[in-house]
PDB file of C-alpha atoms in Angstrom:
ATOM      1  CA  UNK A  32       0.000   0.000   0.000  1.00  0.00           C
ATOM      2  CA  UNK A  33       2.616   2.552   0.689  1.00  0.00           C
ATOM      3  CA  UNK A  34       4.391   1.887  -2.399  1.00  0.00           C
ATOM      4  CA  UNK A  35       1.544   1.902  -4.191  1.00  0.00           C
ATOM      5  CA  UNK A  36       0.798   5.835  -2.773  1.00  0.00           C
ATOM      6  CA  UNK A  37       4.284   6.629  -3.387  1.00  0.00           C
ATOM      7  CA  UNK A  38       3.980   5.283  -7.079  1.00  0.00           C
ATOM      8  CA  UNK A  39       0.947   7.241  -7.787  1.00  0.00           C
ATOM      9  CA  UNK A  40       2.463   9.952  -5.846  1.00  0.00           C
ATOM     10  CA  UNK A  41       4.785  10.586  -7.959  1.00  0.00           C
ATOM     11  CA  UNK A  42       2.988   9.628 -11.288  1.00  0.00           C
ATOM     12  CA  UNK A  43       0.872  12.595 -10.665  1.00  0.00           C
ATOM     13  CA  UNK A  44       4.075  14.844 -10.236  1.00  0.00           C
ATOM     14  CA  UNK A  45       4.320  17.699 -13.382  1.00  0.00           C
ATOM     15  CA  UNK A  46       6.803  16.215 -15.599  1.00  0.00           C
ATOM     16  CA  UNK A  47       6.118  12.354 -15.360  1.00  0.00           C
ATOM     17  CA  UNK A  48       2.290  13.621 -15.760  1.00  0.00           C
ATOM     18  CA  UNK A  49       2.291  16.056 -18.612  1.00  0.00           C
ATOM     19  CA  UNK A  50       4.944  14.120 -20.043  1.00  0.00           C
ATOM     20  CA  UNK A  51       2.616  11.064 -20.645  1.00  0.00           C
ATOM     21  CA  UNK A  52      -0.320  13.383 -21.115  1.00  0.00           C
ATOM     22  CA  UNK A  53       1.588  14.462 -24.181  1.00  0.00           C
ATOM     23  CA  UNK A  54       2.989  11.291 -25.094  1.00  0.00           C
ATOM     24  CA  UNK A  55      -0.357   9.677 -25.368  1.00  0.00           C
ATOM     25  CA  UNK A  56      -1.767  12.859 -27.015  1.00  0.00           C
ATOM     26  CA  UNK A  57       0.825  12.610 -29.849  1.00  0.00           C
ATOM     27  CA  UNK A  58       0.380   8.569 -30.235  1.00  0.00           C
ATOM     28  CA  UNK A  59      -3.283   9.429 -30.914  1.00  0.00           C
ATOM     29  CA  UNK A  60      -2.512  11.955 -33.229  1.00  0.00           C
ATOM     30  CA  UNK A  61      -0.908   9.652 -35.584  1.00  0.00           C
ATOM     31  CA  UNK A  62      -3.879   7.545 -35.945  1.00  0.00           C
ATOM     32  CA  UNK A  63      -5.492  10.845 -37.765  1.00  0.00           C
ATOM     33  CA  UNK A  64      -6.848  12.635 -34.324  1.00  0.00           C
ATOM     34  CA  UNK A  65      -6.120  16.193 -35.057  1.00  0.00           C
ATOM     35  CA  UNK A  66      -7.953  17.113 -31.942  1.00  0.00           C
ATOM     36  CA  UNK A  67      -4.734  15.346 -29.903  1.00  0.00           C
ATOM     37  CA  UNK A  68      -2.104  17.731 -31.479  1.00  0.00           C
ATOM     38  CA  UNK A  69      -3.824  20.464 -29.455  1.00  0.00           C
ATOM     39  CA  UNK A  70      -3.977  18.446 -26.251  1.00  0.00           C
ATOM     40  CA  UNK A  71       0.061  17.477 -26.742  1.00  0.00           C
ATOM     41  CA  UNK A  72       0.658  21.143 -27.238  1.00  0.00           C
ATOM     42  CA  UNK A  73      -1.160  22.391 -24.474  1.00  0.00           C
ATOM     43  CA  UNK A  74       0.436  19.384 -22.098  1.00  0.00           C
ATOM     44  CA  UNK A  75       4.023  20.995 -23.628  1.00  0.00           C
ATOM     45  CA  UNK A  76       3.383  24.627 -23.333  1.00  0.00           C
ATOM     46  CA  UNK A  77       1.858  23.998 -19.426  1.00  0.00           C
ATOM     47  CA  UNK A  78       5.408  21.610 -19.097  1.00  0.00           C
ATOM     48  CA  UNK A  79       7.715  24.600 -20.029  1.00  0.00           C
ATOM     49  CA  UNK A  80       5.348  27.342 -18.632  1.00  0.00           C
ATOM     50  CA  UNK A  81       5.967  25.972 -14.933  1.00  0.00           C
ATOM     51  CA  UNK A  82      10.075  25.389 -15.618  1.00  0.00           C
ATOM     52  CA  UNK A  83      10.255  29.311 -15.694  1.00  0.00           C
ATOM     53  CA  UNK A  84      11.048  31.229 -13.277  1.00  0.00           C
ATOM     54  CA  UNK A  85       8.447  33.895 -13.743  1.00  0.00           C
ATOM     55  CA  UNK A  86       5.856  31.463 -13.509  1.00  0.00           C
ATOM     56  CA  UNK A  87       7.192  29.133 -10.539  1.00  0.00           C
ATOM     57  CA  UNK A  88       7.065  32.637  -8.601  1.00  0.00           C
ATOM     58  CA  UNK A  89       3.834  33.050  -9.165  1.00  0.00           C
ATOM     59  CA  UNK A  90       2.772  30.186  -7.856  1.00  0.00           C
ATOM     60  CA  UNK A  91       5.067  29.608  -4.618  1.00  0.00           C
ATOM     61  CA  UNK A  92       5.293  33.460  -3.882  1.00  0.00           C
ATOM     62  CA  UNK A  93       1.963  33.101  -1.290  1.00  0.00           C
ATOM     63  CA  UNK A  94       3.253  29.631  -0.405  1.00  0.00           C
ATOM     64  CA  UNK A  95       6.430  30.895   1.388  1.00  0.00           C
ATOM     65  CA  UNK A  96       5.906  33.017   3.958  1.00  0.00           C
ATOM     66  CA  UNK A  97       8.770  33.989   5.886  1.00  0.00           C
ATOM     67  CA  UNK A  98       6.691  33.723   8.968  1.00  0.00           C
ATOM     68  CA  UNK A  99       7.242  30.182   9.015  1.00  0.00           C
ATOM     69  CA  UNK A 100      11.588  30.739   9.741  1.00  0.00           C
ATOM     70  CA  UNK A 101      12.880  30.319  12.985  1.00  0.00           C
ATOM     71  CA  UNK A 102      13.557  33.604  14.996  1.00  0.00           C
ATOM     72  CA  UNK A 103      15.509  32.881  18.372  1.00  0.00           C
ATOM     73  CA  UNK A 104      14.821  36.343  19.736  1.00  0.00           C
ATOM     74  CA  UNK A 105      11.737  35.410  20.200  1.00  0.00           C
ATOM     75  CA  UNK A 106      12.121  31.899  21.807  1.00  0.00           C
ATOM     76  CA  UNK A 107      14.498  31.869  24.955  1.00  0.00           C
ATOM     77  CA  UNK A 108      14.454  28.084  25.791  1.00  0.00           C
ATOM     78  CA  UNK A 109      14.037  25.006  23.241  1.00  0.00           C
ATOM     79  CA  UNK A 110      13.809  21.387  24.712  1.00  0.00           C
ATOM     80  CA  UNK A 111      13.568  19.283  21.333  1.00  0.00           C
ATOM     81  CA  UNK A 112      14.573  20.015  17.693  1.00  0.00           C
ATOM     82  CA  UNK A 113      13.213  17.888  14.730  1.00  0.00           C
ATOM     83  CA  UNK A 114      14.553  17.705  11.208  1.00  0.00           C
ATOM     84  CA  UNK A 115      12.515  15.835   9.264  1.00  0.00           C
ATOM     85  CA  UNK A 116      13.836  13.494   6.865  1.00  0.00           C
ATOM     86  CA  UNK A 117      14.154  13.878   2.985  1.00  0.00           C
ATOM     87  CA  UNK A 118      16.273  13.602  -0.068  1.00  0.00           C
ATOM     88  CA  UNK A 119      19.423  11.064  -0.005  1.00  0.00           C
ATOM     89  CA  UNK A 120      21.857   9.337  -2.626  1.00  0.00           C
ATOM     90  CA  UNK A 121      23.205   6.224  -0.894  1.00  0.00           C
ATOM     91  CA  UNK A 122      26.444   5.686  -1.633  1.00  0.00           C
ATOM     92  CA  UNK A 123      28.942   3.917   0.940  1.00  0.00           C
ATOM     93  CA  UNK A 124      32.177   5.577  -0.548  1.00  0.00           C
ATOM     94  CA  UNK A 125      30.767   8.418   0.105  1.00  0.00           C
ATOM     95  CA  UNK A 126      31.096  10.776   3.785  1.00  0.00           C
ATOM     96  CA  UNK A 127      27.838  11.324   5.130  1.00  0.00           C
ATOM     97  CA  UNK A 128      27.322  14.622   3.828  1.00  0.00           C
ATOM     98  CA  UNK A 129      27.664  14.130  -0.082  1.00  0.00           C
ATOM     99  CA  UNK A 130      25.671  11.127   0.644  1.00  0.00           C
ATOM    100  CA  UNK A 131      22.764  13.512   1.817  1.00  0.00           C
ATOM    101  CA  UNK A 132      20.653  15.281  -0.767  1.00  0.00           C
ATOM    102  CA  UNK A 133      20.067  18.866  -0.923  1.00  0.00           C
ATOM    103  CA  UNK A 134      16.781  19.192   0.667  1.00  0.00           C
ATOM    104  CA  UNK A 135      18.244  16.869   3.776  1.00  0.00           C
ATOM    105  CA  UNK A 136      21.461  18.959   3.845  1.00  0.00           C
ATOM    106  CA  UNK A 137      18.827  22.234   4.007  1.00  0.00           C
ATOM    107  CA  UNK A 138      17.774  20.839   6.666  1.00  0.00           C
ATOM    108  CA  UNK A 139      20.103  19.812   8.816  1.00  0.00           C
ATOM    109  CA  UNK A 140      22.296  22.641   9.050  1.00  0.00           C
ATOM    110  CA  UNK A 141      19.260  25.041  10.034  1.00  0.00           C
ATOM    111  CA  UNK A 142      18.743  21.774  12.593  1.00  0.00           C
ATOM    112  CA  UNK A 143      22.890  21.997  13.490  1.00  0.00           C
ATOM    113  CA  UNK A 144      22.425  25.393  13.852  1.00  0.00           C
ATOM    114  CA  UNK A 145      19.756  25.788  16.517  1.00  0.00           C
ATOM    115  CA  UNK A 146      21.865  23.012  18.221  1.00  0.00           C
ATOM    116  CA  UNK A 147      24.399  25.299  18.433  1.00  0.00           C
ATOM    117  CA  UNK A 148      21.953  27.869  19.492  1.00  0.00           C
ATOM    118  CA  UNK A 149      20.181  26.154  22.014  1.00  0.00           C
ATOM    119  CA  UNK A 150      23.604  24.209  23.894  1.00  0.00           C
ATOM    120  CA  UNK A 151      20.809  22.322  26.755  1.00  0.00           C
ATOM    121  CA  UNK A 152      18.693  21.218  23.409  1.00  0.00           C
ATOM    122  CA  UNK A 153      18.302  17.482  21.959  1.00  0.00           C
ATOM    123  CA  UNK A 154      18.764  16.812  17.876  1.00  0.00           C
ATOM    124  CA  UNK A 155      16.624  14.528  16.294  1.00  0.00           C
ATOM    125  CA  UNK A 156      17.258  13.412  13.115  1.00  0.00           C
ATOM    126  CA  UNK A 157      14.605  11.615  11.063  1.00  0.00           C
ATOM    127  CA  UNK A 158      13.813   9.836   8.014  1.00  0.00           C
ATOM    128  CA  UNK A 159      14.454   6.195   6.325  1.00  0.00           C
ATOM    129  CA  UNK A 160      16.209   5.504   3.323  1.00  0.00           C
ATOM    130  CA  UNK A 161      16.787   2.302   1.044  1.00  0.00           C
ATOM    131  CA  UNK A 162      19.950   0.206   0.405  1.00  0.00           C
ATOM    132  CA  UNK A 163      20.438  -0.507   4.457  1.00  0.00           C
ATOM    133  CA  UNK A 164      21.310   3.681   4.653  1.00  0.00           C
ATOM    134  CA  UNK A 165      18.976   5.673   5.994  1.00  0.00           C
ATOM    135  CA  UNK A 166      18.138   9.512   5.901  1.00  0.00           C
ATOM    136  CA  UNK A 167      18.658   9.579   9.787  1.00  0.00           C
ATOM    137  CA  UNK A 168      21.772   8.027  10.205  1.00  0.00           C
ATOM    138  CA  UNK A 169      23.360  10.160   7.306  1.00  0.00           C
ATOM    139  CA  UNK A 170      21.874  13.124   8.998  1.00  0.00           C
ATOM    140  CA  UNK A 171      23.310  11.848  12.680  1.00  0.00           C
ATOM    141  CA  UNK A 172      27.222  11.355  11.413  1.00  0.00           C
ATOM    142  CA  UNK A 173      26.864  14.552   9.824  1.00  0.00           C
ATOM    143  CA  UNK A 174      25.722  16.368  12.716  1.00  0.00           C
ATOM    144  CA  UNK A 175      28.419  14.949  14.759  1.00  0.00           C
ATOM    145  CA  UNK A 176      31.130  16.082  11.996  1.00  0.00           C
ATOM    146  CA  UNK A 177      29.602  19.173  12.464  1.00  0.00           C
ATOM    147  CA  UNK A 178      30.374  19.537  16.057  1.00  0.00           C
ATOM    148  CA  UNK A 179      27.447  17.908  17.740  1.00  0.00           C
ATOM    149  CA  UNK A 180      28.064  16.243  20.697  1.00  0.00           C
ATOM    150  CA  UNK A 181      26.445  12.645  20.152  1.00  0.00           C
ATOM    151  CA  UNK A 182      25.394  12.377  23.579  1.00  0.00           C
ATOM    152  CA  UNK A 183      22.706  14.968  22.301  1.00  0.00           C
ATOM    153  CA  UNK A 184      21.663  13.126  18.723  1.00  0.00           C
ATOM    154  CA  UNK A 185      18.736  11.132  18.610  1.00  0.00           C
ATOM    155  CA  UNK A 186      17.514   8.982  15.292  1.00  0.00           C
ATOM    156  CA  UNK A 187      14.487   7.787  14.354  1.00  0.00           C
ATOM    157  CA  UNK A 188      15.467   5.589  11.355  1.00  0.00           C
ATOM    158  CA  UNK A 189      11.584   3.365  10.777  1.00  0.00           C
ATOM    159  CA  UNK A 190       9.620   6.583   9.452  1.00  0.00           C
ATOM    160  CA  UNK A 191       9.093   6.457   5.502  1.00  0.00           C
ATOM    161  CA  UNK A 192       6.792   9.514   5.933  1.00  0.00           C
ATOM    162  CA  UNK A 193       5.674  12.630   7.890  1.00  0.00           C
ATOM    163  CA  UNK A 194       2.816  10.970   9.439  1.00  0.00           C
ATOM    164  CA  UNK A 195       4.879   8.113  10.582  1.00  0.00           C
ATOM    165  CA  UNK A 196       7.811  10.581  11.387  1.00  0.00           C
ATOM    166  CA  UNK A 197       4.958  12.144  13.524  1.00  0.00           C
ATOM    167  CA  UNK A 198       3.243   9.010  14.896  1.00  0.00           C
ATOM    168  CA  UNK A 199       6.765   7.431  15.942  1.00  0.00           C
ATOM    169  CA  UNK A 200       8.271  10.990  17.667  1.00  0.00           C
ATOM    170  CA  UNK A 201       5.047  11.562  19.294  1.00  0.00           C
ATOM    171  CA  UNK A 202       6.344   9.871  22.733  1.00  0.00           C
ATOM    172  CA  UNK A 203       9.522  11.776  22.788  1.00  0.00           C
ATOM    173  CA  UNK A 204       7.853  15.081  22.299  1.00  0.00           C
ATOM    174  CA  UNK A 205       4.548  15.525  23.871  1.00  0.00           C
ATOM    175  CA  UNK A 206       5.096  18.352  26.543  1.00  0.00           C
ATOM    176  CA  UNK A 207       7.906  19.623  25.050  1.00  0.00           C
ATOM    177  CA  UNK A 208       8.860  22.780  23.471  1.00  0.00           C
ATOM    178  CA  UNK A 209       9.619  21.537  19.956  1.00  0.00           C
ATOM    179  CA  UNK A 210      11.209  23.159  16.759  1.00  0.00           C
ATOM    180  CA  UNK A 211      10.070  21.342  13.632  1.00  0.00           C
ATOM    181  CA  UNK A 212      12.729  21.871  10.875  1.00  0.00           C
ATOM    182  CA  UNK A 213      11.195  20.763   7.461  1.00  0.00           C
ATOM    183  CA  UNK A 214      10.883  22.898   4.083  1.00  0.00           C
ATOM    184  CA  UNK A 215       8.669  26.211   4.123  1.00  0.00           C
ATOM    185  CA  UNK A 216       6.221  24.288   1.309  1.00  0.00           C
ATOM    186  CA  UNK A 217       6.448  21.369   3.412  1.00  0.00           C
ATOM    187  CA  UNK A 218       5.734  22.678   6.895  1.00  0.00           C
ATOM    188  CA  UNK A 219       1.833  23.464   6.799  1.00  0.00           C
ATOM    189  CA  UNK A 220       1.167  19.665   6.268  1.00  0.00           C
ATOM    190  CA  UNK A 221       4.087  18.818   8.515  1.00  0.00           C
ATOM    191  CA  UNK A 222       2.342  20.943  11.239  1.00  0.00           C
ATOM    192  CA  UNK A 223      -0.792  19.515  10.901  1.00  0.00           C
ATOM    193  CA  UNK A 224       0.118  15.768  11.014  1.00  0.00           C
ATOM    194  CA  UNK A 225       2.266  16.481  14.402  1.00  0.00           C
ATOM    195  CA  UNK A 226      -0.408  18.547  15.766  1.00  0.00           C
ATOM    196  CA  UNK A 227      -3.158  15.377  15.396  1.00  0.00           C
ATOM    197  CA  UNK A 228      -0.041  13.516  17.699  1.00  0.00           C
ATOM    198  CA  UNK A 229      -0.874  15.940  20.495  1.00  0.00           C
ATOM    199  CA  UNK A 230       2.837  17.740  19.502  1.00  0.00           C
ATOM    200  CA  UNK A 231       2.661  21.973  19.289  1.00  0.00           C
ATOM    201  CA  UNK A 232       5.774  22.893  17.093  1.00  0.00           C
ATOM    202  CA  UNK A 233       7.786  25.853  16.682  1.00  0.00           C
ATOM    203  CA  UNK A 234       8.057  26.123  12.417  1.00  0.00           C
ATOM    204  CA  UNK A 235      11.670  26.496  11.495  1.00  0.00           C
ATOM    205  CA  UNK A 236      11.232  26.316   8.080  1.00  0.00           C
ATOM    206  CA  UNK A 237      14.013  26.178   5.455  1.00  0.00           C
ATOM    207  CA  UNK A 238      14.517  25.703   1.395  1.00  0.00           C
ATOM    208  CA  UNK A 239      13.036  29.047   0.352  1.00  0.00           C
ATOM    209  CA  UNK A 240      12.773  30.509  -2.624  1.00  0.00           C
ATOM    210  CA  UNK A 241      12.976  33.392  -4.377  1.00  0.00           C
ATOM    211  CA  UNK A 242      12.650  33.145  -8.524  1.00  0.00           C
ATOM    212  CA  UNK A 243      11.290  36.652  -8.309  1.00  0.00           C
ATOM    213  CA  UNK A 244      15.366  37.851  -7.914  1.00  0.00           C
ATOM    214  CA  UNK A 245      16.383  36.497 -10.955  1.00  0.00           C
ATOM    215  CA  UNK A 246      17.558  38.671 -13.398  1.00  0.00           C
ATOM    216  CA  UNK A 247      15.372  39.156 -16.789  1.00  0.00           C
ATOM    217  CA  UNK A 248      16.766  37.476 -19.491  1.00  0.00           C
ATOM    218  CA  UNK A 249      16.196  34.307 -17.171  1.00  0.00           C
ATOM    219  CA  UNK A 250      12.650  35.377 -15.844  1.00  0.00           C
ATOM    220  CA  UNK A 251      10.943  33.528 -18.777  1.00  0.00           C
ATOM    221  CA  UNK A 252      13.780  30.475 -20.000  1.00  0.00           C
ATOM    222  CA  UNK A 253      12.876  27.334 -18.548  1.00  0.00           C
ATOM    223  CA  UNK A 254      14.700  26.020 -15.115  1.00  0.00           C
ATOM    224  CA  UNK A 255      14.962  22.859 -13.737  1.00  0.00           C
ATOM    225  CA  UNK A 256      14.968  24.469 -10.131  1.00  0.00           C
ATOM    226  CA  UNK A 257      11.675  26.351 -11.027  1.00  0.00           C
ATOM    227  CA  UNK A 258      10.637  22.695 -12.278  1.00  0.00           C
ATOM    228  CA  UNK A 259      11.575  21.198  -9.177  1.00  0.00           C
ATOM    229  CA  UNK A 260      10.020  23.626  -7.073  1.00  0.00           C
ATOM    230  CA  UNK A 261       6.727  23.387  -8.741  1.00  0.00           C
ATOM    231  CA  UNK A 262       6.830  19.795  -8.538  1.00  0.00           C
ATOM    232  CA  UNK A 263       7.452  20.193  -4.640  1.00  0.00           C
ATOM    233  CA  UNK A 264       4.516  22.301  -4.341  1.00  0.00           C
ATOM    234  CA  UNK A 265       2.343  20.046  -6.290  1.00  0.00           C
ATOM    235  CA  UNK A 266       3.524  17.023  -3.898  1.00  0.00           C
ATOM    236  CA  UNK A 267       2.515  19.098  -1.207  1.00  0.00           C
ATOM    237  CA  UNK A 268      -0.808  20.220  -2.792  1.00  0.00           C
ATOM    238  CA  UNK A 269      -1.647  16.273  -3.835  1.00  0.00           C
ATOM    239  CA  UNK A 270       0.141  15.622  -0.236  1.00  0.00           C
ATOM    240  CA  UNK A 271      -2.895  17.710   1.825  1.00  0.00           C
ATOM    241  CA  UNK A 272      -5.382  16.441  -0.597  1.00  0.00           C
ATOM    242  CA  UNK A 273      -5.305  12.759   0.599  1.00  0.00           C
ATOM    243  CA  UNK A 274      -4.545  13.545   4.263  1.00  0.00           C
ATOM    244  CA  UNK A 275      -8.072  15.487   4.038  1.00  0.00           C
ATOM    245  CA  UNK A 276      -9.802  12.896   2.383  1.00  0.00           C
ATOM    246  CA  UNK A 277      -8.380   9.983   4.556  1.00  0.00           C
ATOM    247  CA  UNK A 278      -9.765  12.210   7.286  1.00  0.00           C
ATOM    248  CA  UNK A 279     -13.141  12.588   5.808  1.00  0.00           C
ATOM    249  CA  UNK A 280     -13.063   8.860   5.542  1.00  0.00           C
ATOM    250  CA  UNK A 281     -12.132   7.825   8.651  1.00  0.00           C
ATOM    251  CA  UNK A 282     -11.741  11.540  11.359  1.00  0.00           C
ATOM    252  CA  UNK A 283      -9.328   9.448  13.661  1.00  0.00           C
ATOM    253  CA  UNK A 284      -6.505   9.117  10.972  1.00  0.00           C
ATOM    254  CA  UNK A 285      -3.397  11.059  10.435  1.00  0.00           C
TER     255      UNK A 285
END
């Protein structure tokens, strides 16, 4: 079942999506559909429209509030910090760090750097992985390259998601004051699944961006980081979507 969601998941992503859409649009087309030339141009001109940058702005600009960063003027004392798991490339001739993706290594230094922040504080580092590595142990040799004592590093290495991230954590943070470290486009639904685990978090979010500052001449040329972004919003959008209606099916889960 899981891999199943992910599959789907990530069928449904922009490029995999409008890339078949088109595919299938232009394989009709050759069997004398004219009607399927439009529909394959329309699936390429929406595939190249979100890859700019002037069009990924529009579209995360609301989506990233700065609100969501961490401000330690305004929070004297921190028991717990969280970084949540998420991108890795296994590979065991590798250090830790280039074995960590850039989203996880986002992450974890914001995480690192409240450590450093808040001395009295506990790390946790979460996430799974594949290949016997896993997001949280990458993240937890890092961390203690980075000058974390170990004594202070927790991992929680079984969560393939937020909700299990959230459902595993929940003993170890209920009643604490908690920072959640997770990506700005991420943190809404990361809020809301630790919030159902009785858990009130601090957002410390990280990974903004800003394709508004680029110059011009790039403002309409197609990006894969304005691609990836948009496909990181839609995986939050499709994200929320199922965690609502697996709550409208059944108001005890996630």
């Amino acid at each position: 079942m899981f891999a199943l969601k992910k599959l789907v998941g990530s069928l449904l992503m922009p490029l995999p999506l409008l890339g078949l859409f088109t595919l299938l649009a232009l394989f009709s087309a050759f069997k004398g559909r004219k009607f399927s030339l439009v529909i394959a141009c329309l699936g390429l001109s929406t595939l190249l429209a979100i890859s700019t940058p002037f069009v990924a702005n529009l579209i995360l600009k609301n989506n990233e509030p700065a609100t969501l960063s961490f401000h330690p003027s305004k929070h004297p004392e921190l028991d717990k910090i969280v970084v949540l798991g998420c991108d890795i490339n296994p590979n065991p001739a590798l250090s830790a760090n280039n074995q960590l993706g850039n989203c996880a290594l986002t992450r974890l230094v914001e995480g690192v750097k409240l450590a450093k922040h808040y001395p009295k504080s506990q790390l946790i580092v979460s996430g799974g992985g594949y290949e016997n590595i896993t997001n949280s142990s990458l993240m937890h040799q890092t961390a203690i390259d980075l000058g974390i004592d170990k004594n202070r590093l927790i991992q929680n290495p079984y969560a393939m998601d937020t909700a299990q991230e959230a459902a595993l954590l929940a003993p170890k943070l209920v009643d604490f004051k908690v920072a959640l470290v997770t990506s700005v486009l991420h943190m809404p639904r990361a809020q809301s699944l630790f919030s159902v685990e009785g858990i009130t978090s601090i957002p410390a979010a990280t990974d903004f961006h800003n394709f508004a500052a680029f110059p011009l001449h790039k403002q309409f040329v197609p990006n894969a980081q304005a691609l990836l972004a948009v496909t990181q919003y839609c995986h939050e959008m499709i994200g929320t979507a199922w965690i609502a209606v697996r709550r409208w099916l059944d108001p005890e889960a996630l």
